[in-house]
mmCIF file of C-alpha atoms in Angstrom:
data_model
loop_
_atom_site.group_PDB
_atom_site.id
_atom_site.type_symbol
_atom_site.label_atom_id
_atom_site.label_comp_id
_atom_site.label_asym_id
_atom_site.label_seq_id
_atom_site.Cartn_x
_atom_site.Cartn_y
_atom_site.Cartn_z
ATOM 1 C CA UNK C 30 0.000 0.000 0.000
ATOM 2 C CA UNK C 31 1.196 3.468 -0.840
ATOM 3 C CA UNK C 32 0.352 5.791 2.027
ATOM 4 C CA UNK C 33 0.094 8.853 -0.210
ATOM 5 C CA UNK C 34 -2.752 7.143 -2.128
ATOM 6 C CA UNK C 35 -4.883 6.392 0.950
ATOM 7 C CA UNK C 36 -8.353 7.901 0.665
ATOM 8 C CA UNK C 37 -9.670 10.319 3.261
ATOM 9 C CA UNK C 38 -11.306 8.782 6.319
ATOM 10 C CA UNK C 39 -14.785 10.096 7.094
ATOM 11 C CA UNK C 40 -16.424 9.909 10.521
ATOM 12 C CA UNK C 41 -19.738 11.436 11.616
ATOM 13 C CA UNK C 42 -18.097 14.851 12.274
ATOM 14 C CA UNK C 43 -14.613 14.630 10.837
ATOM 15 C CA UNK C 44 -12.621 14.278 7.665
ATOM 16 C CA UNK C 45 -9.091 12.932 7.985
ATOM 17 C CA UNK C 46 -7.085 13.585 4.820
ATOM 18 C CA UNK C 47 -3.513 12.544 4.160
ATOM 19 C CA UNK C 48 -1.178 15.411 5.012
ATOM 20 C CA UNK C 49 0.130 17.195 1.927
ATOM 21 C CA UNK C 50 2.026 20.332 0.952
ATOM 22 C CA UNK C 51 -1.103 22.474 1.380
ATOM 23 C CA UNK C 52 -1.175 21.778 5.139
ATOM 24 C CA UNK C 53 1.645 24.121 6.176
ATOM 25 C CA UNK C 54 -0.862 26.321 8.040
ATOM 26 C CA UNK C 55 -2.029 23.613 10.442
ATOM 27 C CA UNK C 56 1.424 22.027 10.830
ATOM 28 C CA UNK C 57 2.804 25.430 11.819
ATOM 29 C CA UNK C 58 -0.179 26.207 14.074
ATOM 30 C CA UNK C 59 0.219 22.915 15.950
ATOM 31 C CA UNK C 60 4.003 22.849 16.189
ATOM 32 C CA UNK C 61 4.395 26.495 17.189
ATOM 33 C CA UNK C 62 1.709 26.419 19.891
ATOM 34 C CA UNK C 63 3.358 26.125 23.317
ATOM 35 C CA UNK C 64 0.208 24.626 24.849
ATOM 36 C CA UNK C 65 0.063 21.898 22.200
ATOM 37 C CA UNK C 66 3.731 20.927 22.571
ATOM 38 C CA UNK C 67 4.083 21.443 26.334
ATOM 39 C CA UNK C 68 4.492 17.689 26.971
ATOM 40 C CA UNK C 69 6.706 17.008 23.933
ATOM 41 C CA UNK C 70 10.475 17.437 24.111
ATOM 42 C CA UNK C 71 10.871 19.662 21.061
ATOM 43 C CA UNK C 72 11.289 23.339 20.380
ATOM 44 C CA UNK C 73 8.297 25.202 18.935
ATOM 45 C CA UNK C 74 8.524 26.246 15.302
ATOM 46 C CA UNK C 75 9.433 29.930 15.089
ATOM 47 C CA UNK C 76 8.195 30.941 11.632
ATOM 48 C CA UNK C 77 6.220 29.752 8.630
ATOM 49 C CA UNK C 78 9.361 28.711 6.722
ATOM 50 C CA UNK C 79 10.100 26.215 9.519
ATOM 51 C CA UNK C 80 6.489 25.060 9.109
ATOM 52 C CA UNK C 81 7.087 24.560 5.390
ATOM 53 C CA UNK C 82 10.237 22.515 6.097
ATOM 54 C CA UNK C 83 8.449 20.326 8.652
ATOM 55 C CA UNK C 84 5.491 19.799 6.301
ATOM 56 C CA UNK C 85 7.820 18.721 3.479
ATOM 57 C CA UNK C 86 9.618 16.340 5.847
ATOM 58 C CA UNK C 87 6.293 14.748 6.837
ATOM 59 C CA UNK C 88 5.217 14.508 3.179
ATOM 60 C CA UNK C 89 8.504 12.700 2.399
ATOM 61 C CA UNK C 90 7.843 10.187 5.188
ATOM 62 C CA UNK C 91 4.437 9.489 3.629
ATOM 63 C CA UNK C 92 5.894 9.185 0.111
ATOM 64 C CA UNK C 93 8.506 6.727 1.439
ATOM 65 C CA UNK C 94 5.853 4.723 3.361
ATOM 66 C CA UNK C 95 7.701 5.429 6.600
ATOM 67 C CA UNK C 96 4.702 7.021 8.311
ATOM 68 C CA UNK C 97 1.169 8.055 7.518
ATOM 69 C CA UNK C 98 -0.196 11.377 8.781
ATOM 70 C CA UNK C 99 -3.711 12.720 8.551
ATOM 71 C CA UNK C 100 -4.995 16.252 9.073
ATOM 72 C CA UNK C 101 -8.168 16.295 11.151
ATOM 73 C CA UNK C 102 -10.888 18.675 9.936
ATOM 74 C CA UNK C 103 -14.411 19.402 11.062
ATOM 75 C CA UNK C 104 -16.298 18.306 7.960
ATOM 76 C CA UNK C 105 -19.189 20.757 8.241
ATOM 77 C CA UNK C 106 -16.969 23.822 8.663
ATOM 78 C CA UNK C 107 -13.863 22.660 6.764
ATOM 79 C CA UNK C 108 -11.731 23.782 9.713
ATOM 80 C CA UNK C 109 -8.396 22.043 10.324
ATOM 81 C CA UNK C 110 -8.146 21.202 14.020
ATOM 82 C CA UNK C 111 -5.261 18.782 14.447
ATOM 83 C CA UNK C 112 -3.290 15.834 13.166
ATOM 84 C CA UNK C 113 -2.859 12.139 13.870
ATOM 85 C CA UNK C 114 -0.318 9.687 12.540
ATOM 86 C CA UNK C 115 0.907 6.125 12.551
ATOM 87 C CA UNK C 116 4.679 5.965 12.511
ATOM 88 C CA UNK C 117 7.704 4.167 13.952
ATOM 89 C CA UNK C 118 6.618 0.912 12.320
ATOM 90 C CA UNK C 119 8.313 -2.295 13.415
ATOM 91 C CA UNK C 120 10.453 -4.116 10.873
ATOM 92 C CA UNK C 121 7.670 -6.658 10.239
ATOM 93 C CA UNK C 122 5.094 -3.803 9.938
ATOM 94 C CA UNK C 123 2.895 -5.381 12.658
ATOM 95 C CA UNK C 124 3.438 -2.660 15.273
ATOM 96 C CA UNK C 125 3.192 1.112 14.885
ATOM 97 C CA UNK C 126 3.154 4.106 17.180
ATOM 98 C CA UNK C 127 0.267 6.566 17.142
ATOM 99 C CA UNK C 128 0.875 10.276 17.616
ATOM 100 C CA UNK C 129 -1.630 13.110 17.710
ATOM 101 C CA UNK C 130 -2.090 16.778 18.466
ATOM 102 C CA UNK C 131 -5.043 19.124 18.547
ATOM 103 C CA UNK C 132 -5.405 22.900 18.726
ATOM 104 C CA UNK C 133 -6.389 23.892 22.300
ATOM 105 C CA UNK C 134 -9.707 25.463 21.292
ATOM 106 C CA UNK C 135 -10.863 22.000 20.156
ATOM 107 C CA UNK C 136 -9.895 20.097 23.311
ATOM 108 C CA UNK C 137 -12.602 18.258 25.259
ATOM 109 C CA UNK C 138 -15.014 18.049 22.309
ATOM 110 C CA UNK C 139 -14.434 14.362 21.531
ATOM 111 C CA UNK C 140 -12.618 15.184 18.296
ATOM 112 C CA UNK C 141 -9.441 13.254 19.064
ATOM 113 C CA UNK C 142 -11.405 10.299 20.407
ATOM 114 C CA UNK C 143 -13.343 10.116 17.132
ATOM 115 C CA UNK C 144 -10.163 10.488 15.056
ATOM 116 C CA UNK C 145 -8.248 7.912 17.120
ATOM 117 C CA UNK C 146 -11.020 5.320 16.739
ATOM 118 C CA UNK C 147 -10.970 5.815 12.953
ATOM 119 C CA UNK C 148 -7.172 5.556 12.714
ATOM 120 C CA UNK C 149 -7.095 2.466 14.937
ATOM 121 C CA UNK C 150 -9.699 0.842 12.696
ATOM 122 C CA UNK C 151 -7.574 1.692 9.644
ATOM 123 C CA UNK C 152 -4.421 0.405 11.332
ATOM 124 C CA UNK C 153 -5.866 -2.899 12.454
ATOM 125 C CA UNK C 154 -8.134 -3.672 9.501
ATOM 126 C CA UNK C 155 -6.310 -2.133 6.510
ATOM 127 C CA UNK C 156 -2.662 -2.238 7.589
ATOM 128 C CA UNK C 157 -3.163 -5.497 9.540
ATOM 129 C CA UNK C 158 -1.303 -4.209 12.589
ATOM 130 C CA UNK C 159 -1.256 -6.390 15.702
ATOM 131 C CA UNK C 160 -0.231 -3.641 18.124
ATOM 132 C CA UNK C 161 -0.461 0.136 18.316
ATOM 133 C CA UNK C 162 1.755 1.891 20.843
ATOM 134 C CA UNK C 163 1.491 5.380 22.309
ATOM 135 C CA UNK C 164 4.127 7.333 24.229
ATOM 136 C CA UNK C 165 2.832 10.191 26.345
ATOM 137 C CA UNK C 166 3.937 12.335 29.249
ATOM 138 C CA UNK C 167 2.852 11.147 32.668
ATOM 139 C CA UNK C 168 1.638 14.737 33.161
ATOM 140 C CA UNK C 169 -0.606 14.766 30.076
ATOM 141 C CA UNK C 170 -3.886 13.832 31.761
ATOM 142 C CA UNK C 171 -5.944 14.359 28.580
ATOM 143 C CA UNK C 172 -3.807 12.005 26.511
ATOM 144 C CA UNK C 173 -3.757 9.354 29.239
ATOM 145 C CA UNK C 174 -7.556 9.525 29.563
ATOM 146 C CA UNK C 175 -7.954 9.251 25.774
ATOM 147 C CA UNK C 176 -5.739 6.173 25.615
ATOM 148 C CA UNK C 177 -7.471 4.452 28.535
ATOM 149 C CA UNK C 178 -10.889 5.247 27.033
ATOM 150 C CA UNK C 179 -9.747 3.407 23.899
ATOM 151 C CA UNK C 180 -8.561 0.335 25.852
ATOM 152 C CA UNK C 181 -4.829 1.039 25.695
ATOM 153 C CA UNK C 182 -2.962 -0.534 28.614
ATOM 154 C CA UNK C 183 0.031 1.038 30.289
ATOM 155 C CA UNK C 184 3.239 -0.976 29.865
ATOM 156 C CA UNK C 185 4.537 -0.796 33.438
ATOM 157 C CA UNK C 186 7.725 -2.678 32.556
ATOM 158 C CA UNK C 187 8.811 -0.425 29.656
ATOM 159 C CA UNK C 188 10.648 2.892 29.767
ATOM 160 C CA UNK C 189 11.112 5.536 27.061
ATOM 161 C CA UNK C 190 14.902 5.836 27.156
ATOM 162 C CA UNK C 191 16.019 9.455 27.422
ATOM 163 C CA UNK C 192 12.489 10.672 28.249
ATOM 164 C CA UNK C 193 11.883 9.845 31.939
ATOM 165 C CA UNK C 194 8.536 11.683 32.059
ATOM 166 C CA UNK C 195 7.045 9.504 29.302
ATOM 167 C CA UNK C 196 4.934 6.433 29.857
ATOM 168 C CA UNK C 197 4.140 3.835 27.229
ATOM 169 C CA UNK C 198 0.746 2.376 26.391
ATOM 170 C CA UNK C 199 -0.237 -0.261 23.869
ATOM 171 C CA UNK C 200 -3.330 -1.750 22.312
ATOM 172 C CA UNK C 201 -3.238 -5.251 20.879
ATOM 173 C CA UNK C 202 -5.823 -7.109 18.858
#
């Protein structure tokens, strides 16, 4: 399967389209927002040209089938609200990591829960994954609640080397 050819995923409220070069605005908005990245060990993007570079990097990962990233939009209003991806695939392509971010004004509206359910369905049914992992900060209560709500289990025996504040969850079929 070529990730760049994957069709958009539709849910009752959302459209998830494969990230492309036209998504610089939302990539920059998410990666420059200090509230969005407060639990992620990375510097915020400083300007739109950094947003363009990051977008092109993500597009390359999709073109090379290294990761698949979707932009989350409210279908009725055509407003981009966040992103979600499957990446860090195992060598046998049976395990992947999920990552996600959402603009603060769209928190607590069930948007990420709806998007995560759709991406998990795609991962397990279309990509035939056996396991989806998630790394999150032990301080990110919203992310932890989202993962638990979707039946992810914390891996008590695993550590994220170099990131002592992170905890690891996984979901197996």
